[in-house]
mmCIF file of C-alpha atoms and ligand atoms in Angstrom:
data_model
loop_
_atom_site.group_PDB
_atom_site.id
_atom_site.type_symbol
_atom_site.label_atom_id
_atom_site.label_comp_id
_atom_site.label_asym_id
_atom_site.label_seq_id
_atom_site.Cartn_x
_atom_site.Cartn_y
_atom_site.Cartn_z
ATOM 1 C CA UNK A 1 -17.924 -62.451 32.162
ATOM 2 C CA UNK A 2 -17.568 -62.454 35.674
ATOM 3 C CA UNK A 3 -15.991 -65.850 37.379
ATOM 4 C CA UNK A 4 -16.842 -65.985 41.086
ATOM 5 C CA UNK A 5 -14.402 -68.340 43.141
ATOM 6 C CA UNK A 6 -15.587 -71.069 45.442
ATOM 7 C CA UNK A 7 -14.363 -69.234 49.206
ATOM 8 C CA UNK A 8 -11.223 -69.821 50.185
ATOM 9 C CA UNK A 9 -9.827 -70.092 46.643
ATOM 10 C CA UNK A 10 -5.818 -68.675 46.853
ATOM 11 C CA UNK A 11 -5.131 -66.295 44.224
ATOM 12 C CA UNK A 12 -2.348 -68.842 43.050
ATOM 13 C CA UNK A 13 -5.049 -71.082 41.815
ATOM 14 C CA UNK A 14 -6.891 -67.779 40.428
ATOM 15 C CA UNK A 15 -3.751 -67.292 38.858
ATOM 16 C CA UNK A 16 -3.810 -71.105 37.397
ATOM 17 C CA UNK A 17 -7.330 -70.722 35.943
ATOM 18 C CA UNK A 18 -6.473 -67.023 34.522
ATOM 19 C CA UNK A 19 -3.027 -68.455 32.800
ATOM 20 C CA UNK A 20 -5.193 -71.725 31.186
ATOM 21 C CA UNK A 21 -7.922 -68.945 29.874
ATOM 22 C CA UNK A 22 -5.017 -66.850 28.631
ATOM 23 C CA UNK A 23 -3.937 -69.631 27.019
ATOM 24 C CA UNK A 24 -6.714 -70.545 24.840
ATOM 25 C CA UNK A 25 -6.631 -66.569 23.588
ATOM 26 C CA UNK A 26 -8.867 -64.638 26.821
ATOM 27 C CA UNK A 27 -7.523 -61.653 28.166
ATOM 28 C CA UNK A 28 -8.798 -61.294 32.057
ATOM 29 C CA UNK A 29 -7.960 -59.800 35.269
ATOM 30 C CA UNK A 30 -8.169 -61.529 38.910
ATOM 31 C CA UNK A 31 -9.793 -59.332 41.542
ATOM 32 C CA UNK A 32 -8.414 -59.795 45.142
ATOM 33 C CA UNK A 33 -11.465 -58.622 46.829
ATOM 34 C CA UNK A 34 -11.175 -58.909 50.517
ATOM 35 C CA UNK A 35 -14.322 -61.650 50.601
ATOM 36 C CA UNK A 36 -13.255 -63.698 47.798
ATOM 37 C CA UNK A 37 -11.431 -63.854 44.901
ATOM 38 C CA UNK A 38 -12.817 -63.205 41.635
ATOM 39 C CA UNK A 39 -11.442 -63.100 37.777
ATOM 40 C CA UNK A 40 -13.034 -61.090 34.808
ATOM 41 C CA UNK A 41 -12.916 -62.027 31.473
ATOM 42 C CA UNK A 42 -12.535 -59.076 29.405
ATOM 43 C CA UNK A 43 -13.054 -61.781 25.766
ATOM 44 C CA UNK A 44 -16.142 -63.330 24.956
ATOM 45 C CA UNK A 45 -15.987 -66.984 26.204
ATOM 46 C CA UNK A 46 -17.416 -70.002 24.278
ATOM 47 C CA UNK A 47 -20.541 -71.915 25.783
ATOM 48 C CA UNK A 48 -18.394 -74.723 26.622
ATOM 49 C CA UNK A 49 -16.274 -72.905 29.173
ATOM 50 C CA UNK A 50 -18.180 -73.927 32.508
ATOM 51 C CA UNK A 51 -18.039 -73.402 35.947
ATOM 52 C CA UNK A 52 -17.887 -77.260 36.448
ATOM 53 C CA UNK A 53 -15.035 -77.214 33.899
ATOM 54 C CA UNK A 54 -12.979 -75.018 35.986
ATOM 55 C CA UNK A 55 -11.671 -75.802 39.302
ATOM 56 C CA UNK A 56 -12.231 -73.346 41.889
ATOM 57 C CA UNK A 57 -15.008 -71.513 39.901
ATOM 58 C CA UNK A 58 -18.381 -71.663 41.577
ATOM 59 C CA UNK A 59 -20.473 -69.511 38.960
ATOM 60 C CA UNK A 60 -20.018 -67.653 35.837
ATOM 61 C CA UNK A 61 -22.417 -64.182 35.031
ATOM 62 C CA UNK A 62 -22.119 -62.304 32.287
ATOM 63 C CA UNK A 63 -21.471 -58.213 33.002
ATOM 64 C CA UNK A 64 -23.530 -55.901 31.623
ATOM 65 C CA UNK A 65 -21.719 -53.043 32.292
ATOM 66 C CA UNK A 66 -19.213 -51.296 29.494
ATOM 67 C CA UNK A 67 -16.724 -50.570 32.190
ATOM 68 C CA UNK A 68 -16.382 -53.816 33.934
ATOM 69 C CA UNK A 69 -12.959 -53.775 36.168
ATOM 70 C CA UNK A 70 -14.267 -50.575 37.400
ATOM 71 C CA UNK A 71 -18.240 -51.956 38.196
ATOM 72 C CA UNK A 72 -19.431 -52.380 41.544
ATOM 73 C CA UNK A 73 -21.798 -55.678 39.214
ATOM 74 C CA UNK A 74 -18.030 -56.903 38.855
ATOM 75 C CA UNK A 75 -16.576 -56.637 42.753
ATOM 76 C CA UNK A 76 -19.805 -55.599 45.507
ATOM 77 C CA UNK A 77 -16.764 -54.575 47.954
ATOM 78 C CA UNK A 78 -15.340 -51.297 48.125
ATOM 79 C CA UNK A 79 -12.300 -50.972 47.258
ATOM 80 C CA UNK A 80 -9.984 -49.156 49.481
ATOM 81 C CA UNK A 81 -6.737 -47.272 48.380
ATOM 82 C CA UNK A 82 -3.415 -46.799 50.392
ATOM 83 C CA UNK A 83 -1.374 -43.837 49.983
ATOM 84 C CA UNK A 84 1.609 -44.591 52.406
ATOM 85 C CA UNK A 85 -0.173 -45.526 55.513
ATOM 86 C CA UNK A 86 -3.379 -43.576 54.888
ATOM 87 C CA UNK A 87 -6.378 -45.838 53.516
ATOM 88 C CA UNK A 88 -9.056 -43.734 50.773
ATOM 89 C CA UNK A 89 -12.381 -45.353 50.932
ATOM 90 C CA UNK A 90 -11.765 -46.904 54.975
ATOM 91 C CA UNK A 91 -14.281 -45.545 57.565
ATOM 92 C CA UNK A 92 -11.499 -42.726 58.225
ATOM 93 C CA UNK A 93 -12.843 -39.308 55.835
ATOM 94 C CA UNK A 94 -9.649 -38.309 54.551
ATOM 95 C CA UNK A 95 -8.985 -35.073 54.127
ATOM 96 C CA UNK A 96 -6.430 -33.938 50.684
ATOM 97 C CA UNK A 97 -4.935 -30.503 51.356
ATOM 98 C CA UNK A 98 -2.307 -28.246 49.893
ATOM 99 C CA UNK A 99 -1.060 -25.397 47.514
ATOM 100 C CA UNK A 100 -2.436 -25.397 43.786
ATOM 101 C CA UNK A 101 0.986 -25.408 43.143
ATOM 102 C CA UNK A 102 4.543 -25.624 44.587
ATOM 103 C CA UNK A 103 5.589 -21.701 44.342
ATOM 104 C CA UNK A 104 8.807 -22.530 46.370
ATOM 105 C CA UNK A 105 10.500 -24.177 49.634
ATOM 106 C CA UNK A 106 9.185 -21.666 51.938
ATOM 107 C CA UNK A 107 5.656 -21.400 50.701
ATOM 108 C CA UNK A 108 5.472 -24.930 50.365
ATOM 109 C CA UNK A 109 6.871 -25.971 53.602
ATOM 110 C CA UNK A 110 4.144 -23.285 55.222
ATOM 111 C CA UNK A 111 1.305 -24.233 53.775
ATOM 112 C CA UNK A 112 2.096 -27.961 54.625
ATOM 113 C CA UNK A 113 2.244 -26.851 57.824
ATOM 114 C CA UNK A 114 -1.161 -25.634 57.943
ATOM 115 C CA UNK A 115 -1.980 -28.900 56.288
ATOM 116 C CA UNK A 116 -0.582 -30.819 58.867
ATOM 117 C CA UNK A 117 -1.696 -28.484 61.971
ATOM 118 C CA UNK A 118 -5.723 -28.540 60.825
ATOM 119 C CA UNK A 119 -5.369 -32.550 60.629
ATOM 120 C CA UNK A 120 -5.620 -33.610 56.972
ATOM 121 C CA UNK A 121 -3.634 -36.122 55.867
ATOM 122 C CA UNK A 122 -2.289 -36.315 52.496
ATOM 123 C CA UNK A 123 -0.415 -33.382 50.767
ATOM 124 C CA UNK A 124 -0.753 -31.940 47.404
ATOM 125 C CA UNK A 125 0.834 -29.851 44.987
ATOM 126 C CA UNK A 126 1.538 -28.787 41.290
ATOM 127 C CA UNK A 127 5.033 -28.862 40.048
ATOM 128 C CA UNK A 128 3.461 -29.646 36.450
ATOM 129 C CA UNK A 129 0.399 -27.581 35.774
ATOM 130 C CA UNK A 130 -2.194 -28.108 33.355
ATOM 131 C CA UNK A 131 -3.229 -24.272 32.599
ATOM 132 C CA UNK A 132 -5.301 -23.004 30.137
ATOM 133 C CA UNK A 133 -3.229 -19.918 29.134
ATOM 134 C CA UNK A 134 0.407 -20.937 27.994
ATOM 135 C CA UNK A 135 1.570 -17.135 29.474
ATOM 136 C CA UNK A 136 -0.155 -18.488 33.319
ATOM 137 C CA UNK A 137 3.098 -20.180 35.983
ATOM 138 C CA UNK A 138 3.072 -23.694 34.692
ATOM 139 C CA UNK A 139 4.663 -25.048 37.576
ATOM 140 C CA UNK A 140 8.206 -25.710 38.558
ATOM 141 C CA UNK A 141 8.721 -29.309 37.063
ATOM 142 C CA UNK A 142 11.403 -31.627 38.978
ATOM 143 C CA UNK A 143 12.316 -28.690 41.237
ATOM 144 C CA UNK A 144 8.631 -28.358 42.699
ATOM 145 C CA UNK A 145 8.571 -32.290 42.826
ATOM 146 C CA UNK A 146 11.996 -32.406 44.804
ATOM 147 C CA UNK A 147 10.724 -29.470 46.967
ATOM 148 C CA UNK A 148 7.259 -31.163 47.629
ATOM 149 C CA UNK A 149 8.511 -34.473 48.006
ATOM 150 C CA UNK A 150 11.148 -32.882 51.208
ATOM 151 C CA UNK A 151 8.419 -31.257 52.817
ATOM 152 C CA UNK A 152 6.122 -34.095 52.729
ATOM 153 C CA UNK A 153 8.899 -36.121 54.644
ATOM 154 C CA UNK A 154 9.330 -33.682 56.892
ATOM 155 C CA UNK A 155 6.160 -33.202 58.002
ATOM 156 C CA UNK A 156 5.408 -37.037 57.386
ATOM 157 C CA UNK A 157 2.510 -36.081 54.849
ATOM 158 C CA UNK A 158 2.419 -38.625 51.382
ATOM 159 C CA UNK A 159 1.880 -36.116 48.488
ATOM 160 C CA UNK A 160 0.069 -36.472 45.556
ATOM 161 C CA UNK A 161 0.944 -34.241 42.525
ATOM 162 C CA UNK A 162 -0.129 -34.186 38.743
ATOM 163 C CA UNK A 163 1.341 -35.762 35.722
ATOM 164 C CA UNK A 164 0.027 -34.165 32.768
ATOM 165 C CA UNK A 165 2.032 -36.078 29.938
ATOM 166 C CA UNK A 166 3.492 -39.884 29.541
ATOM 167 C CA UNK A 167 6.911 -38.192 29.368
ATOM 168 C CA UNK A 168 6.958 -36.480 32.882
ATOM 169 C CA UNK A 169 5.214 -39.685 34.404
ATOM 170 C CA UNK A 170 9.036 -41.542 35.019
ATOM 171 C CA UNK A 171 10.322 -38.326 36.801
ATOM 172 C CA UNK A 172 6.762 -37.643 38.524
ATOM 173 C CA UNK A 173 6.075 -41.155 39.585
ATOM 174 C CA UNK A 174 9.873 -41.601 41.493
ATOM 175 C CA UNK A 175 8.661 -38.497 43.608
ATOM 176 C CA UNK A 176 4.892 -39.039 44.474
ATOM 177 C CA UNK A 177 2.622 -41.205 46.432
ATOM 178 C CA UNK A 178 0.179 -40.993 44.617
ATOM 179 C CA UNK A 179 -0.439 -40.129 40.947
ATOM 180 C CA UNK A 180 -2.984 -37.101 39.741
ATOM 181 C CA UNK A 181 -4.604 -37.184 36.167
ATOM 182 C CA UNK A 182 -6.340 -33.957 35.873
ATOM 183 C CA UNK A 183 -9.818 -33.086 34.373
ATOM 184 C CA UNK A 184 -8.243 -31.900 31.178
ATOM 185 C CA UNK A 185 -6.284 -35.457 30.351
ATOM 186 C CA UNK A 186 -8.888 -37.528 31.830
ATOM 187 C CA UNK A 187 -9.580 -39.073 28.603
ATOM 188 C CA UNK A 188 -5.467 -39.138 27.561
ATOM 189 C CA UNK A 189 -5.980 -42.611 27.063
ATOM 190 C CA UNK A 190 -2.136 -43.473 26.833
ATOM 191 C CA UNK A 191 -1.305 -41.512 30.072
ATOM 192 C CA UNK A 192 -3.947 -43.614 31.655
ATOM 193 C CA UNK A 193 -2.615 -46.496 30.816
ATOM 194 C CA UNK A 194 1.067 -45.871 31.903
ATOM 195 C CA UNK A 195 0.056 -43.921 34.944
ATOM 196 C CA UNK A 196 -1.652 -47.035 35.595
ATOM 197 C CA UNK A 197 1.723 -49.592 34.890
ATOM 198 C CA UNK A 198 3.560 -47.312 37.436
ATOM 199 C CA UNK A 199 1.252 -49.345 40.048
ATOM 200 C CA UNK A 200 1.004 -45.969 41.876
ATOM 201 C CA UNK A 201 -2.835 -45.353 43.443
ATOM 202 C CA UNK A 202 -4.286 -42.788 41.127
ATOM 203 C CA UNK A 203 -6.576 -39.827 42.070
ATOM 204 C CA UNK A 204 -8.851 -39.560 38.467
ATOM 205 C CA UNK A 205 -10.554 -36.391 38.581
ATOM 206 C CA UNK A 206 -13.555 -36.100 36.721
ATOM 207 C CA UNK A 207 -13.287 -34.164 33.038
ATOM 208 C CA UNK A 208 -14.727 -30.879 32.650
ATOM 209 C CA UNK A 209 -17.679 -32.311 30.346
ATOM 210 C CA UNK A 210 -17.417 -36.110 30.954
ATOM 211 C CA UNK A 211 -20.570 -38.079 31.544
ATOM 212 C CA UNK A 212 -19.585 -40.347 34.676
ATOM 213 C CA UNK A 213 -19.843 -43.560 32.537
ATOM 214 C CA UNK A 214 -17.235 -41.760 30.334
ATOM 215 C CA UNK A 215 -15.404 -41.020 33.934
ATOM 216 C CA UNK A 216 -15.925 -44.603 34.683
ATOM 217 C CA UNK A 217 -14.271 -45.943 31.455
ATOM 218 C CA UNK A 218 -11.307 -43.902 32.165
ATOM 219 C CA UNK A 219 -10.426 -45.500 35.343
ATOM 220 C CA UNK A 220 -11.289 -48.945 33.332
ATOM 221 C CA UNK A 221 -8.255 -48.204 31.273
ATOM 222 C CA UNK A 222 -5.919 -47.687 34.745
ATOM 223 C CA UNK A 223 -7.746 -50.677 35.983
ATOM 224 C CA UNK A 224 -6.906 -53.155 32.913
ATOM 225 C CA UNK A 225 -3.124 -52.852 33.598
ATOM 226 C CA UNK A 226 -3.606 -54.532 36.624
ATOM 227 C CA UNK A 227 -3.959 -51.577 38.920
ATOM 228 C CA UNK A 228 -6.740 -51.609 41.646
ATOM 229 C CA UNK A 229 -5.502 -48.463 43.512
ATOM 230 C CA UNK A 230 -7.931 -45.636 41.610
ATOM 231 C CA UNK A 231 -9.967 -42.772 43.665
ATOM 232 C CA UNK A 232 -12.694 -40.749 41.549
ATOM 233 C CA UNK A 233 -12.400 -37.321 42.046
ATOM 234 C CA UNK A 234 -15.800 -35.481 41.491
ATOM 235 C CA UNK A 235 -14.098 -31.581 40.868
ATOM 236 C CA UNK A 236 -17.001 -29.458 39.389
ATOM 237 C CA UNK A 237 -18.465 -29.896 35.916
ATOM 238 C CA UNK A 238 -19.636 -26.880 32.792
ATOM 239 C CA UNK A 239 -22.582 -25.851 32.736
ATOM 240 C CA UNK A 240 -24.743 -22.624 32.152
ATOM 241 C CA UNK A 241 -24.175 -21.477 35.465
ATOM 242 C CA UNK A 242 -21.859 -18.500 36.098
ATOM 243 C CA UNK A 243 -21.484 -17.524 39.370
ATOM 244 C CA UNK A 244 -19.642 -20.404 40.793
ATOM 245 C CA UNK A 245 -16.694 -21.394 38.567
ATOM 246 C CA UNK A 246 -17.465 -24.992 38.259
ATOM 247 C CA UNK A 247 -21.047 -26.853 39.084
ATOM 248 C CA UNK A 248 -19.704 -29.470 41.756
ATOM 249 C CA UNK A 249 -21.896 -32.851 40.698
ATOM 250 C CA UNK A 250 -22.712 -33.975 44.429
ATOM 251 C CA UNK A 251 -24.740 -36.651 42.267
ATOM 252 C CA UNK A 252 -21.898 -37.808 40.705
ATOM 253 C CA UNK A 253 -20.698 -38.966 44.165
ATOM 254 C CA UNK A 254 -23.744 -40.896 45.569
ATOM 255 C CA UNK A 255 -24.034 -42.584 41.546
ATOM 256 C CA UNK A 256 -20.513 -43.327 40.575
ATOM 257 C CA UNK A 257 -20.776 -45.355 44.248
ATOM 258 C CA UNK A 258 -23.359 -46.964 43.580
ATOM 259 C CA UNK A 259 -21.754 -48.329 40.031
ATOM 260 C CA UNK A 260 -18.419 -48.679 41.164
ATOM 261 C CA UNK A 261 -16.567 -50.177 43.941
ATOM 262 C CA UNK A 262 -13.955 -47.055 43.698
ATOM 263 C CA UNK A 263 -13.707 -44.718 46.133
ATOM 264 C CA UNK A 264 -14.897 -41.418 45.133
ATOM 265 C CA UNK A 265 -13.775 -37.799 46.842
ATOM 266 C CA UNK A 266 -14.890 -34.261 46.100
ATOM 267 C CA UNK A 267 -12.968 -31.534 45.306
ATOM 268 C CA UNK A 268 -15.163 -28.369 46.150
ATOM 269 C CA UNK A 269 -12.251 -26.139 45.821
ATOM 270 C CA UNK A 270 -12.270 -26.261 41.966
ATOM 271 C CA UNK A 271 -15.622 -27.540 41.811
ATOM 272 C CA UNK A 272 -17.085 -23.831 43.255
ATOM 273 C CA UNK A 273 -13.980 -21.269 43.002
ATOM 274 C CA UNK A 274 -15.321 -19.797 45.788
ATOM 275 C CA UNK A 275 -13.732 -19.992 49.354
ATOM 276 C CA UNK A 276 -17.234 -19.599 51.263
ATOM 277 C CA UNK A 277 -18.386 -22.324 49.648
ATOM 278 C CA UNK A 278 -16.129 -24.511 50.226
ATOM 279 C CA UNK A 279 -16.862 -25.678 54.011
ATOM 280 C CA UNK A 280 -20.695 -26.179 53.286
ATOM 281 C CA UNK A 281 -19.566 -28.082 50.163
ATOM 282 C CA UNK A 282 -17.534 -30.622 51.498
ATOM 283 C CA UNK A 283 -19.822 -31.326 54.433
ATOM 284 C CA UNK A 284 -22.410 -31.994 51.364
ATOM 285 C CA UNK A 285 -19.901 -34.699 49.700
ATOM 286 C CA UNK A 286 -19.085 -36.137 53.123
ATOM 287 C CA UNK A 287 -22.992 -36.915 53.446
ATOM 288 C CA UNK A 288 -23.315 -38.234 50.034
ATOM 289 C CA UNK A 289 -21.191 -40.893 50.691
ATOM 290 C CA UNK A 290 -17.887 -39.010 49.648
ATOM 291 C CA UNK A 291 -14.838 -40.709 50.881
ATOM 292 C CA UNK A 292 -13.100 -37.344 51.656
ATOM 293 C CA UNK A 293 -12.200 -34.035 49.960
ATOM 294 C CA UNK A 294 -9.690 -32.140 48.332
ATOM 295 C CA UNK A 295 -8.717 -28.148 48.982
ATOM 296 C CA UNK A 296 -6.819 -25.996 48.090
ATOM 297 C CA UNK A 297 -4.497 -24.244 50.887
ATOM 298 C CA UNK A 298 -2.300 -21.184 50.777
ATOM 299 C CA UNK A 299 0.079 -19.889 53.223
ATOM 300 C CA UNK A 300 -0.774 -16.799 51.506
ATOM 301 C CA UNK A 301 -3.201 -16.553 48.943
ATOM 302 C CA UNK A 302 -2.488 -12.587 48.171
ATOM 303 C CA UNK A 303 0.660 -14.028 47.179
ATOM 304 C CA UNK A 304 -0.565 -17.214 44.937
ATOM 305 C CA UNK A 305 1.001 -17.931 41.405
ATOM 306 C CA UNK A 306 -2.199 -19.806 40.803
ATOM 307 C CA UNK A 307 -5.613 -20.184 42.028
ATOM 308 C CA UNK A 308 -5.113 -18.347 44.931
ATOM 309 C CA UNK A 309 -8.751 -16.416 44.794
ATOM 310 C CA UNK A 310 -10.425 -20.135 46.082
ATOM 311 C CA UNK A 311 -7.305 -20.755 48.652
ATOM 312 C CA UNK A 312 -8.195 -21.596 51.960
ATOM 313 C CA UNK A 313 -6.608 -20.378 55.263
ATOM 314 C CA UNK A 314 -5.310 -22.135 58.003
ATOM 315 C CA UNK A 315 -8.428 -21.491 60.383
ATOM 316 C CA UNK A 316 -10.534 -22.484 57.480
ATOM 317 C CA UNK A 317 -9.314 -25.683 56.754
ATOM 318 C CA UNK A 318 -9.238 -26.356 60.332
ATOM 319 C CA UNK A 319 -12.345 -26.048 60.739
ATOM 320 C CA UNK A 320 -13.614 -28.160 57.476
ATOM 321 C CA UNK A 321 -11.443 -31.135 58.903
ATOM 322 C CA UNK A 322 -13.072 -31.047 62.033
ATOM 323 C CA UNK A 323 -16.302 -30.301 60.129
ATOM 324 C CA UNK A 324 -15.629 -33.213 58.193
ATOM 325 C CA UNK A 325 -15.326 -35.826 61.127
ATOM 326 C CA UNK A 326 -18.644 -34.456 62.483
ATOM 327 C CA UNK A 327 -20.400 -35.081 59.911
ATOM 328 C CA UNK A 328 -18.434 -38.747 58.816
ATOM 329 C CA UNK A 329 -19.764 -39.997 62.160
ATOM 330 C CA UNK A 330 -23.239 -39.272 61.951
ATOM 331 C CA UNK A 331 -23.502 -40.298 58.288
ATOM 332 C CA UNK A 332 -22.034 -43.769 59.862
ATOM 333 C CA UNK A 333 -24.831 -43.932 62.585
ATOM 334 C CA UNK A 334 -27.214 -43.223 60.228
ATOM 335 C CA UNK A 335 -26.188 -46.439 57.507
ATOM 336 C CA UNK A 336 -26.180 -48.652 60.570
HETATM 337 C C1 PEP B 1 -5.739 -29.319 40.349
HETATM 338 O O1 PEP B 1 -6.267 -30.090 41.164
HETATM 339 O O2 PEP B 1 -4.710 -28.699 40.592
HETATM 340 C C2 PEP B 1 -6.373 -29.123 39.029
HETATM 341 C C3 PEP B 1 -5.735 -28.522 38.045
HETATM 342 O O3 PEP B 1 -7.613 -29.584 38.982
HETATM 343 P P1 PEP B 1 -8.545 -29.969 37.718
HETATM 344 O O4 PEP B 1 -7.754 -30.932 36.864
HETATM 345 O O5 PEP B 1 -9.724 -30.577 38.369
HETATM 346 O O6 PEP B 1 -8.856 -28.679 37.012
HETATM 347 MN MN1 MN B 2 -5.968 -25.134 41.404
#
């Protein structure tokens, strides 16, 4: 059920409302939205439970929805994430860029150059990789964390990097801004939920096969621990097709907005495997209503441990931030 506040409602007398509900056995969660405050109640609620009963509470809806923390029915306002100082979801397209993985200090501290010369804005890395051979470089653990973590400072980038098990997420989570769950642990329910008590923003990526209400009821379980700081990340789905290495779901983008109040990126990199694809991908997210993308950079992609075949170059990347901006604008004069 959804419980709409009169305006002007503080969340301290949200908070009143939420701790006589929990009393009487309802589990709920209050939703800051910038325009008003809002509390949904996760248990059924008895018919005597009324609006007029509750101070503060100008209506109560039911939610259709299965994924309800996560439903745009649930909170109309978009949501928008911070990662340091940079907002996901803002009228700002922001653009993810970095290694697959942390190789070392110099390659990292290159390639964030690159990163930080073409204009994007956050950095990212693997030190723990999910691969699916165990004989393929799975990352340098702490080491590439501590090395990507020293050249985000110094080149004043936050960095987001993957945590693929609850174990690494202590060690991960005192290094990163933000927190990745990969395709492959999208449905690792229990890293979910404690990636989600670290109160770290969370970049969900899509799963390989996931429907996007299955996508959706991920981020519902980061979501129920209190955390409102989740970004979808659409990445490339299976399919039949062959020739690109994933089939990037530009749907995906356009529909999980219009059910959720999430911000949702792209991530053409993975989503096509293919580095001329790339720019004309991510101009295609941009103008379905993606919030930004994620690439893949290399100071030298001959060189890569991993994933270096989809690696884009300085000049590249460049030119898909600029791209990017182009093509944010005009999809802006073109909602007004
Ligand atoms: C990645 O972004 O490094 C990655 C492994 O992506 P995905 O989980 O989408 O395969
Ligand atoms: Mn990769």
């Amino acid at each position: 059920m959804l419980f709409t506040f009169a305006l002007g409602t503080t969340l301290e007398e949200g908070s009143e409302t939420l701790a006589w509900l929990e009393s009487q056995g309802h589990q709920g969660v209050l939703i800051p939205a910038p325009d008003r405050l809002r509390l949904i109640v996760l248990t059924p609620i008895s018919p005597d439970i009324t609006a007029t009963f509750l101070p503060g509470v100008e209506k109560i809806t039911p939610l259709f929805t299965p994924f309800k923390l996560a439903s745009r029915e649930g909170c109309p306002v978009d949501t928008i994430v911070k990662v340091a100082d940079v907002a996901i979801g803002g009228k700002q397209p922001v653009i993810i860029a970095g290694p697959c993985a942390v190789e070392n200090l110099d390659q990292t501290r290159r390639t964030a150059e690159i990163v930080k010369r073409a204009g994007a804005t956050i950095l990212r890395g693997g030190a723990y990789k999910p691969r699916t051979s165990p004989y393929s470089f799975q990352g340098l653990g702490e080491e590439g964390l501590e090395i990507l973590a020293q050249v985000g400072a110094e080149f004043q980038l936050p960095i987001v990097t993957e945590v693929v098990s609850v174990d690494d997420l202590p060690v991960v989570s005192s290094y990163a801004a933000m927190l990745q769950i990969g395709a492959r642990n999208m449905q690792n329910f229990a890293l979910l939920t404690a990636a989600g008590e670290t109160g770290l923003p969370i970049l969900l990526k899509r799963g390989l096969s996931a429907t996007i209400e299955e996508w959706l009821m991920a981020a519902e379980y980061i979501l129920r621990t209190g955390n409102r700081q989740v970004v979808l990340c659409e990445r490339g789905i299976r399919t039949f097709e062959t020739t690109t290495r994933n089939t990037l779901d530009l749907s995906a983008v356009t529909a999980a907005k219009l059910l959720s109040h999430l911000p949702v990126i792209a991530d053409p990199s993975h989503g096509t495997g293919i580095p001329q694809l790339i720019l004309p991908l991510s101009r295609a997210a941009i103008a379905t209503g993606a919030a930004g993308v994620m690439v893949e950079v290399h100071s030298n992609p001959n060189q890569a441990q991993c994933d270096g075949f989809q690696a884009l170059t300085g000049a590249e990347l460049s030119k898909l931030v600029a791209d990017v901006q182009v093509l944010s604008d005009l999809i802006a004069q073109l909602n007004i």
